[in-house]
Tab-separated table of C-alpha atoms and ligand atoms in Angstrom:
chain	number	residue	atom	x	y	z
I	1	UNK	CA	0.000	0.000	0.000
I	2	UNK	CA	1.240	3.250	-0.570
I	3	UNK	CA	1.363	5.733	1.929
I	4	UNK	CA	1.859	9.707	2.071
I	5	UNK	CA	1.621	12.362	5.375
I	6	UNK	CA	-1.156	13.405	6.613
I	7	UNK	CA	-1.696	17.283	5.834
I	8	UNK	CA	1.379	18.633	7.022
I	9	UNK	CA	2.202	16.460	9.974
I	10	UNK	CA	4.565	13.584	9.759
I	11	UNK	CA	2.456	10.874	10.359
I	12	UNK	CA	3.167	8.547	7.184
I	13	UNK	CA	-0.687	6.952	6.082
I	14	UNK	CA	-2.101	4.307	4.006
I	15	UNK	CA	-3.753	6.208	1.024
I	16	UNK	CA	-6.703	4.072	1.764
I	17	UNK	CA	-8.197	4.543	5.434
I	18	UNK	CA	-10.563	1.992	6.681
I	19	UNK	CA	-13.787	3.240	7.997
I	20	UNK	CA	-15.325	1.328	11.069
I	21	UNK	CA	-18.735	2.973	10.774
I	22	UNK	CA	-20.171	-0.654	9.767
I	23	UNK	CA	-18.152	-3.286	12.070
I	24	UNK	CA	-21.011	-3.846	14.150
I	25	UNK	CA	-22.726	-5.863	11.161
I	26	UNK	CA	-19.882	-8.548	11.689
I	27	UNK	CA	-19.579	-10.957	14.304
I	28	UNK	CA	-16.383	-11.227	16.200
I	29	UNK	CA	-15.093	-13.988	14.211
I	30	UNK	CA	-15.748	-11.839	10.992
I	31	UNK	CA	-14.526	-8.649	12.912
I	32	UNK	CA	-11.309	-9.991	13.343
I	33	UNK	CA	-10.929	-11.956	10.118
I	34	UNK	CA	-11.814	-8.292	8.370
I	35	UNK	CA	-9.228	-6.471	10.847
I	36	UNK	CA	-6.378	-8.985	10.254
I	37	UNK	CA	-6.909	-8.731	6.144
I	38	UNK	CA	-6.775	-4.831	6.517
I	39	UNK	CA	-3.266	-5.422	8.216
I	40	UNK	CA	-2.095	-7.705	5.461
I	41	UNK	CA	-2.666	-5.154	3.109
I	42	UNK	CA	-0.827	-2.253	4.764
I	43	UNK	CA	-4.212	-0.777	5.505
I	44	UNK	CA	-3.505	0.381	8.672
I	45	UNK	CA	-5.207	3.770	9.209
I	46	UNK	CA	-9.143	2.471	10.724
I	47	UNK	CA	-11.415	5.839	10.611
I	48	UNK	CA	-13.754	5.556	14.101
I	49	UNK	CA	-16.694	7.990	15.624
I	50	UNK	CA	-17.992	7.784	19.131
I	51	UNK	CA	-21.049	7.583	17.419
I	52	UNK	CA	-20.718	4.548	15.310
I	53	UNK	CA	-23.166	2.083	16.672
I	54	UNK	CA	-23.791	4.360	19.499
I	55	UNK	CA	-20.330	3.705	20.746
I	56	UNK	CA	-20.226	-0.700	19.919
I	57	UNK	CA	-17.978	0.239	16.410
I	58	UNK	CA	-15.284	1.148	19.023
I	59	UNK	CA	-15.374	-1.639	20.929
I	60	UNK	CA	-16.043	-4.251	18.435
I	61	UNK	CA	-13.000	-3.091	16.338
I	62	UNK	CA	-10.521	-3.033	19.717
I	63	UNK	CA	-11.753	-6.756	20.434
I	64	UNK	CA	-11.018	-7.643	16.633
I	65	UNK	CA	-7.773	-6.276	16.985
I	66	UNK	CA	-6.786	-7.401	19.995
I	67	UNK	CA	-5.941	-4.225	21.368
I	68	UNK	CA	-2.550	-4.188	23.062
I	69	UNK	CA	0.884	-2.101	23.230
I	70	UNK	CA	2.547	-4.339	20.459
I	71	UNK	CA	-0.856	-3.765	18.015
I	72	UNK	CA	-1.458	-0.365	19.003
I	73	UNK	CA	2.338	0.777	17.529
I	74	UNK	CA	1.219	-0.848	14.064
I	75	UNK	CA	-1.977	0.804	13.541
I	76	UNK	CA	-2.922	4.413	13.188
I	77	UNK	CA	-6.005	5.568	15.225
I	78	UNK	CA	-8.522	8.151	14.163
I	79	UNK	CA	-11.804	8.832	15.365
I	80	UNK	CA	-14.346	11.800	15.414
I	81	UNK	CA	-16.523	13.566	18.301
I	82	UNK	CA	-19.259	16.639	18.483
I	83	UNK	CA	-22.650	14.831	17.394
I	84	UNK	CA	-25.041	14.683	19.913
I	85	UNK	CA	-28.531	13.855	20.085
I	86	UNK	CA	-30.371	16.041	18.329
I	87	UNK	CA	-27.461	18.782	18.241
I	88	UNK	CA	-23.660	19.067	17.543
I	89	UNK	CA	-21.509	20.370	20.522
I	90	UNK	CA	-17.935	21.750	20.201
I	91	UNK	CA	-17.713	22.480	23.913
I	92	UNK	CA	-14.741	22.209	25.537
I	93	UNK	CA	-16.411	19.895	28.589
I	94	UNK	CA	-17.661	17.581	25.460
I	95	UNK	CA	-15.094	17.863	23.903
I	96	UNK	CA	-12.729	16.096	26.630
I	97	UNK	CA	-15.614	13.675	27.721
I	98	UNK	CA	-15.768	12.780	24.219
I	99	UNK	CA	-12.285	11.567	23.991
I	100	UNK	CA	-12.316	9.834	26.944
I	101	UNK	CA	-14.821	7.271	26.280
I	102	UNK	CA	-13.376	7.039	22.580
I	103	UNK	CA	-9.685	5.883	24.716
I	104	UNK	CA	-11.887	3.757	26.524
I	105	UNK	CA	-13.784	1.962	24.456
I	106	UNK	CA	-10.656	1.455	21.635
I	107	UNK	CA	-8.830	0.065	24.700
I	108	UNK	CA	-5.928	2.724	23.907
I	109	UNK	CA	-4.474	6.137	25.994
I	110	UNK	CA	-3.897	7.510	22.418
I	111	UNK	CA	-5.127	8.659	19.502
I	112	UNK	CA	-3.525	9.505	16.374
I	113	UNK	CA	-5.778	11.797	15.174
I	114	UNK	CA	-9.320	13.353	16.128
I	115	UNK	CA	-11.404	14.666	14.435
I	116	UNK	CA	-14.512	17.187	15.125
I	117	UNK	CA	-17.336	15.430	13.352
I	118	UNK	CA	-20.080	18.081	11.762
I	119	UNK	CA	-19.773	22.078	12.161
I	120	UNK	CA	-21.347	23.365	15.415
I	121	UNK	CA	-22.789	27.079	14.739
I	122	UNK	CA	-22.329	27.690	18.202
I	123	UNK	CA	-18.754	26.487	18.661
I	124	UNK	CA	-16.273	29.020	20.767
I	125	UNK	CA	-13.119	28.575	19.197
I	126	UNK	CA	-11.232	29.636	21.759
I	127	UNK	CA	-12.641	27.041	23.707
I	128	UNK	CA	-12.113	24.135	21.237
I	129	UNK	CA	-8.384	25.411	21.379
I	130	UNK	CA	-8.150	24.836	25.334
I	131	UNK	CA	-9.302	21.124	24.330
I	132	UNK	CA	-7.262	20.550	21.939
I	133	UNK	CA	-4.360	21.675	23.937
I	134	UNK	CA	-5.168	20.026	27.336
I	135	UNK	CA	-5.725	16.234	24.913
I	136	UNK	CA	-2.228	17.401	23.287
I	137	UNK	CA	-0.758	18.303	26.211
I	138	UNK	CA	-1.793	15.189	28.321
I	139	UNK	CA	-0.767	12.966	25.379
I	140	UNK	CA	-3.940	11.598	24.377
I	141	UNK	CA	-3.979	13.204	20.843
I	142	UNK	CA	-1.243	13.438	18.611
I	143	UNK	CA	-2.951	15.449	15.646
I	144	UNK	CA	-6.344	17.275	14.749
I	145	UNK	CA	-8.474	17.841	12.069
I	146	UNK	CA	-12.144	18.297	11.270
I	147	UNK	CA	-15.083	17.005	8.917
I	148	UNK	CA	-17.796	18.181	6.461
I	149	UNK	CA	-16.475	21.960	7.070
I	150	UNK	CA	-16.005	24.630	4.907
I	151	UNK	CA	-12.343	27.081	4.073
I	152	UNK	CA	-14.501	29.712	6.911
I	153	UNK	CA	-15.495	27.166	9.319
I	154	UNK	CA	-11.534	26.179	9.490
I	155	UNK	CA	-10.013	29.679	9.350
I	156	UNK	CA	-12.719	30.626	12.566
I	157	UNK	CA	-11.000	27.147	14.370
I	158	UNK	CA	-7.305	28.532	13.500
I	159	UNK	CA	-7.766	31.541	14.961
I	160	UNK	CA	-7.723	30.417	18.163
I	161	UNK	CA	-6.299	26.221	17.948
I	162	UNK	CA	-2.715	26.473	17.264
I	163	UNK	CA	-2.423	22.810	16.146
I	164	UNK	CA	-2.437	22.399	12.676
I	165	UNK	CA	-5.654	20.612	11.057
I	166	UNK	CA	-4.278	18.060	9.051
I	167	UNK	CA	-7.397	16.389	7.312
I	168	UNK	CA	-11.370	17.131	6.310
I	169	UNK	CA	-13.193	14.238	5.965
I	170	UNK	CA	-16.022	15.375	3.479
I	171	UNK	CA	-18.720	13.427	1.625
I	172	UNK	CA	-16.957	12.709	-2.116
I	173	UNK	CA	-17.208	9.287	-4.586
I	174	UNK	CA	-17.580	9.598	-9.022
I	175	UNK	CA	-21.422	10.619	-7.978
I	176	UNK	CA	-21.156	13.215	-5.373
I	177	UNK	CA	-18.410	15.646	-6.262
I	178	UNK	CA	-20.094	18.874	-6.113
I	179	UNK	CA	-16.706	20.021	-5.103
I	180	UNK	CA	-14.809	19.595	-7.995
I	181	UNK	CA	-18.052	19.981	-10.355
I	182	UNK	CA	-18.441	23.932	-9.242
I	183	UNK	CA	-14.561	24.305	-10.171
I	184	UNK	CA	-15.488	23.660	-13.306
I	185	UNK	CA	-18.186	26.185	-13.650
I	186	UNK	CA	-16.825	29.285	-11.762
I	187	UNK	CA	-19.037	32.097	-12.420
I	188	UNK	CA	-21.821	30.344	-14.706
I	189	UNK	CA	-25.471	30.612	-14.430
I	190	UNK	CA	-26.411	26.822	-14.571
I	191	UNK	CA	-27.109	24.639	-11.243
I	192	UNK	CA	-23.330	23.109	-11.439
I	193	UNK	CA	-21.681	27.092	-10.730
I	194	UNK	CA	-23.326	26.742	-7.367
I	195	UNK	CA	-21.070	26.463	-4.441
I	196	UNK	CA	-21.909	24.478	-1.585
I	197	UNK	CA	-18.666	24.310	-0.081
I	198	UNK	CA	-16.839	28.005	-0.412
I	199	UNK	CA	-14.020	26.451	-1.945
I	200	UNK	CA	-12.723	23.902	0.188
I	201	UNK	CA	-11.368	21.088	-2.867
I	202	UNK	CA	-8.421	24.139	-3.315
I	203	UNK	CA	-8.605	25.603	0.047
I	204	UNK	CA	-7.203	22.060	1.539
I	205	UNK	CA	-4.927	21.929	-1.311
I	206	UNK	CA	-3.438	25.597	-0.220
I	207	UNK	CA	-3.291	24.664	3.408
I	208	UNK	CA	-2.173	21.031	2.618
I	209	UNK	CA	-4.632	19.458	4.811
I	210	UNK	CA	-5.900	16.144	3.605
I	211	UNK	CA	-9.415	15.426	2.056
I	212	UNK	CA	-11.210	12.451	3.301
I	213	UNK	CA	-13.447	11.480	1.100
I	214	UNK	CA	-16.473	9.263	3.267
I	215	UNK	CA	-19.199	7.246	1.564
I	216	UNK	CA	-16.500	6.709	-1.831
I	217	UNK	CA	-19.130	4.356	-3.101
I	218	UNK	CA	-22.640	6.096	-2.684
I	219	UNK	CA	-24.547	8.209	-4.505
I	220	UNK	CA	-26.572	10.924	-2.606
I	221	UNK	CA	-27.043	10.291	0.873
I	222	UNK	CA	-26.813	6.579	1.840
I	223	UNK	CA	-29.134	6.041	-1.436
I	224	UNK	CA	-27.074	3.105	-2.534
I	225	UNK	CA	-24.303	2.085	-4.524
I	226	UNK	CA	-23.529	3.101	-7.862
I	227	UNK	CA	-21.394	0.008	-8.904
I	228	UNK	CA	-23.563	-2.024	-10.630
I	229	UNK	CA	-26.761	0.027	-10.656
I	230	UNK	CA	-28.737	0.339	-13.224
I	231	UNK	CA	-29.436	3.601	-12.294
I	232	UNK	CA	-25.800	4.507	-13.717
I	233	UNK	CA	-25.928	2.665	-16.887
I	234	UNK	CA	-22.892	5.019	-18.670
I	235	UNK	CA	-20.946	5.126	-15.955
I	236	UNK	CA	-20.713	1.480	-15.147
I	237	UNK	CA	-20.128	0.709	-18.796
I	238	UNK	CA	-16.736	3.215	-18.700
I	239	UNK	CA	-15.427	2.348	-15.388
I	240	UNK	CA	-16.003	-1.372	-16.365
I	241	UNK	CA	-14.140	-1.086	-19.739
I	242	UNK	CA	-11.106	0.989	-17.939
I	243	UNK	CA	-11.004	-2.098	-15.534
I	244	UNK	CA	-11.006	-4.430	-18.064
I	245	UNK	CA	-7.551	-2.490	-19.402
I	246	UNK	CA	-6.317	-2.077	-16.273
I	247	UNK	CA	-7.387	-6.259	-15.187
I	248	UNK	CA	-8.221	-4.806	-11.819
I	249	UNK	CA	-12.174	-4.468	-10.708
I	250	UNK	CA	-14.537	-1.606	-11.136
I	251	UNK	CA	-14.067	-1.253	-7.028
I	252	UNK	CA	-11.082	-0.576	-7.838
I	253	UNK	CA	-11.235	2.052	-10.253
I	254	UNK	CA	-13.706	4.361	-8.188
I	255	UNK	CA	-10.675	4.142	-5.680
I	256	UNK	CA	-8.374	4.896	-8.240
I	257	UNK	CA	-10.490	7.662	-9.516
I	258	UNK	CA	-10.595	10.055	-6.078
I	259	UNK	CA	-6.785	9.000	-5.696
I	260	UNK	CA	-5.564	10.320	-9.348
I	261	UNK	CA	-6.710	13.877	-8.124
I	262	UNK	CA	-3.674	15.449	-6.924
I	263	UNK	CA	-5.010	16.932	-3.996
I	264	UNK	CA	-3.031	13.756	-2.460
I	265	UNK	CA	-7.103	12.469	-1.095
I	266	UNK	CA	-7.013	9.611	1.254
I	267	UNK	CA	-10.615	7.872	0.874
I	268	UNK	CA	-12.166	6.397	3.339
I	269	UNK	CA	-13.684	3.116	2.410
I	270	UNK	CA	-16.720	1.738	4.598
I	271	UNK	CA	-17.163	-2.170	3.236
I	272	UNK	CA	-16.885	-4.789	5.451
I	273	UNK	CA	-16.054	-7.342	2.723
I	274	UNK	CA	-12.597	-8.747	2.281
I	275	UNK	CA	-12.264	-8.975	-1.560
I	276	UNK	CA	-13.885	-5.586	-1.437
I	277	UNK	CA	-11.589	-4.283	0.832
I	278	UNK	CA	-8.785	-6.066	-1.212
I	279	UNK	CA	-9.543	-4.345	-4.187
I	280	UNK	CA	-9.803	-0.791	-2.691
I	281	UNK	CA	-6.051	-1.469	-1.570
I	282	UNK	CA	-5.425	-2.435	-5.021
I	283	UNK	CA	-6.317	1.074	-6.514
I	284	UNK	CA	-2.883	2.168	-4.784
I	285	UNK	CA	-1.429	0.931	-7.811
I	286	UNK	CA	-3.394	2.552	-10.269
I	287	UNK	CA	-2.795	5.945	-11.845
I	288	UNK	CA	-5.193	6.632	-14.367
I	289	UNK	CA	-4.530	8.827	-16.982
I	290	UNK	CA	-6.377	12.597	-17.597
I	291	UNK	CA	-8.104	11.362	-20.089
I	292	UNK	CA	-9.827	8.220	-18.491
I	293	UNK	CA	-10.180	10.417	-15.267
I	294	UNK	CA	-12.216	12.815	-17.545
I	295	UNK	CA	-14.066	10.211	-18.954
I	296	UNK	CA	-15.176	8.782	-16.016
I	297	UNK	CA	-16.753	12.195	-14.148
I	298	UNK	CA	-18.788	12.922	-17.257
I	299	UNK	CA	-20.002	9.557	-17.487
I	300	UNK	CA	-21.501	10.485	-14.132
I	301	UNK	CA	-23.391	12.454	-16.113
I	302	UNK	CA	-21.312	16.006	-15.591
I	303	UNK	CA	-21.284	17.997	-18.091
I	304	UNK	CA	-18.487	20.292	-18.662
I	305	UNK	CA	-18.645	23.857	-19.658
U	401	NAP	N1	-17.367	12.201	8.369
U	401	NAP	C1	-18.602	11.834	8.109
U	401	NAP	O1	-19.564	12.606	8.251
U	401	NAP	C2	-18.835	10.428	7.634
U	401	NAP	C3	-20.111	10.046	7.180
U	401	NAP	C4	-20.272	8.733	6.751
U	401	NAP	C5	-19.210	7.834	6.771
U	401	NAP	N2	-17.994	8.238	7.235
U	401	NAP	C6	-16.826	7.314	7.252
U	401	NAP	O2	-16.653	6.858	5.929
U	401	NAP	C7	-16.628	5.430	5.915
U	401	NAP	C8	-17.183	4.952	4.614
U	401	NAP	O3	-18.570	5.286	4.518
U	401	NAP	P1	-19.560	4.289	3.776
U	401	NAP	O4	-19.561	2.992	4.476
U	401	NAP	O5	-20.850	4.979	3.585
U	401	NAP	O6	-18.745	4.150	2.397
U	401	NAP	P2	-18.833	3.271	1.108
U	401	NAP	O7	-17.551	2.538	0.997
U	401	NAP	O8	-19.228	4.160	0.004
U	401	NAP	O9	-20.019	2.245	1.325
U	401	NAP	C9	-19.850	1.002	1.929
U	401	NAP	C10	-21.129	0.220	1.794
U	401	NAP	O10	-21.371	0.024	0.400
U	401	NAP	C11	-21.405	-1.365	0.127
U	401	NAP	N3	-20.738	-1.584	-1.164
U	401	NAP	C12	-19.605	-1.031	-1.602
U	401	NAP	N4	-19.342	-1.447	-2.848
U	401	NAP	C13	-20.329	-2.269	-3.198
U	401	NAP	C14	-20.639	-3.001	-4.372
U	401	NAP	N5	-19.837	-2.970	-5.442
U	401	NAP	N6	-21.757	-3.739	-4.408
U	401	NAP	C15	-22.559	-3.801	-3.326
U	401	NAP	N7	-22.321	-3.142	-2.160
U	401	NAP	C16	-21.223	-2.371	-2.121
U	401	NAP	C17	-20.663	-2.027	1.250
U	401	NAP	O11	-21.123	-3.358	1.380
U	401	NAP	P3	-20.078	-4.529	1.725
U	401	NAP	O12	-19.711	-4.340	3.142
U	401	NAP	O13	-20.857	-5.764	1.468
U	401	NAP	O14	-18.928	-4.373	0.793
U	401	NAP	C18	-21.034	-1.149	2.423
U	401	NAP	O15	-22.305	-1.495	2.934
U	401	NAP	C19	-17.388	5.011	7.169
U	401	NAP	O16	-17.014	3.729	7.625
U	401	NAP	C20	-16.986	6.085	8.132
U	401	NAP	O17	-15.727	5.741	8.698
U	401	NAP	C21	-17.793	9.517	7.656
């Protein structure tokens, strides 16, 4: 697997994380089986939330593992906290609570990286900063970062957190890349100019901080999968016909697609199937060229301008 830093840390990653969101539909025995194949293929960056499974992902995934000193210096930790019932908190108070059970429940005293889940409206920054430094401080978090935020939403945070944010997880696959779509239509009256996300594809690329694409696979919001669906009939027919050249799997080449950008992404894959999971790895190897990575957004059905 090949691996590259994390935003501007040193932390050396997988390009592929492995999210954990859906370990609690295995059983132990399949839990561990999945865990172990991710370490055989150098895919050892696992992408947690305190709110996967209401907690159970966590635990699940430090049972699978094994959890001990020996394990814990081979894998790279990250998790996310500041959803709540019915609201997102930034506090400070949750903020340390948070990470606490998270430690707890991975069966660990560190975490490589933490993440603040969704954008809280009525987070203090200053306060987030006196969290960040007490869990930095203390030792129990080596690097930060956030999710689903936008270039203002991280410039308000740096104000007042003096640790650099090293990656954005944000909601990205072939069928959901409003992101790079509006880049292409800067300025234009249709529906694609609009911007839903001020900018952030080249404001991480600026600030070097890593974009996580989550949910590489689905198409609108946990609608399904576009692989195979006849709901995609043009796509599927050009991202089979570039696996075919390349004699890897179409899995494989929606991996390969969100890895050719050069923003240097680092997908985060959510299947809890080992050939599935194989193949993701696989895309490592795969650099497709401009013209099949062009090919492959419009048949998505994007036009360009
Ligand atoms: N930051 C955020 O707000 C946020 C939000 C959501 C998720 N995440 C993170 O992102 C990770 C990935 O999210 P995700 O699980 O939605 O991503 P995903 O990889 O797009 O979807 C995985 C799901 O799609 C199925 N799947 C994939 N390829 C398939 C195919 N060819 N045919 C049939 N089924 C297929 C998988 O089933 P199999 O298991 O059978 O392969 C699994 O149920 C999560 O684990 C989590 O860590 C973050």
């Amino acid at each position: 697997m090949r691996t590259m830093k994390l935003g501007t840390s040193s932390l050396e990653v997988p390009v592929v994380a492995v999210g954990c969101m859906r370990i609690n539909s295995l059983n132990n025995t399949e839990a561990e089986r999945f865990v172990q194949s991710a370490l055989e293929e150098g895919a050892n960056f696992f992408d947690h939330a305190d709110i996967y499974g209401g907690g159970a992902c966590e635990e699940i995934f430090a049972d699978a593992v094994h959890m001990n000193d020996d394990i814990r210096e081979k894998i790279i930790l990250q998790s996310k906290c500041g959803i709540r019932q019915g609201m997102f908190d930034f506090s400070k108070e949750h903020i340390l609570e948070s990470v606490d059970g998270i430690l707890k429940r991975l069966k660990t005293d560190y975490l490589d990286v933490l993440l603040l889940h969704r954008p809280d409206t009525l987070v203090e920054p200053e306060e987030v900063a006196e969290a960040f430094d007490i869990l930095e401080t203390s030792g129990k978090v080596r690097h930060f970062g956030v999710s689903n935020q936008n270039p203002f939403q991280m410039e308000l945070l740096k104000k007042s957190v003096k640790q650099p944010l090293v990656a954005n997880q944000l909601q990205l696959s072939i069928t959901n890349s409003t992101m790079i779509t509006s880049g292409f239509n800067v300025n234009m009256e249709n529906d694609a100019a609009i911007n839903r996300d001020g900018g952030v594809l080249d404001y991480c690329r600026l600030q070097d901080i890593t974009i996580q694409p989550w949910s590489p696979f689905q198409y609108g919001f946990f609608e399904g999968v576009f692989l195979g669906n006849e709901k995609f009939p043009e796509l599927n027919q050009t991202i089979d016909t570039i696996a075919e050249k390349y004699e890897v799997s179409n899995t494989t080449i929606a991996i390969a697609w969100l890895l050719r950008h050069p923003a240097r992404m680092q997908p985060v894959i959510g299947t809890m199937n080992i050939d599935r999971l194989k193949d993701c790895c696989k895309a490592s190897d795969i650099y497709l060229t401009r013209q099949e990575w062009y090919e492959i957004y419009r048949a998505a059905g994007n036009v360009l301008p």
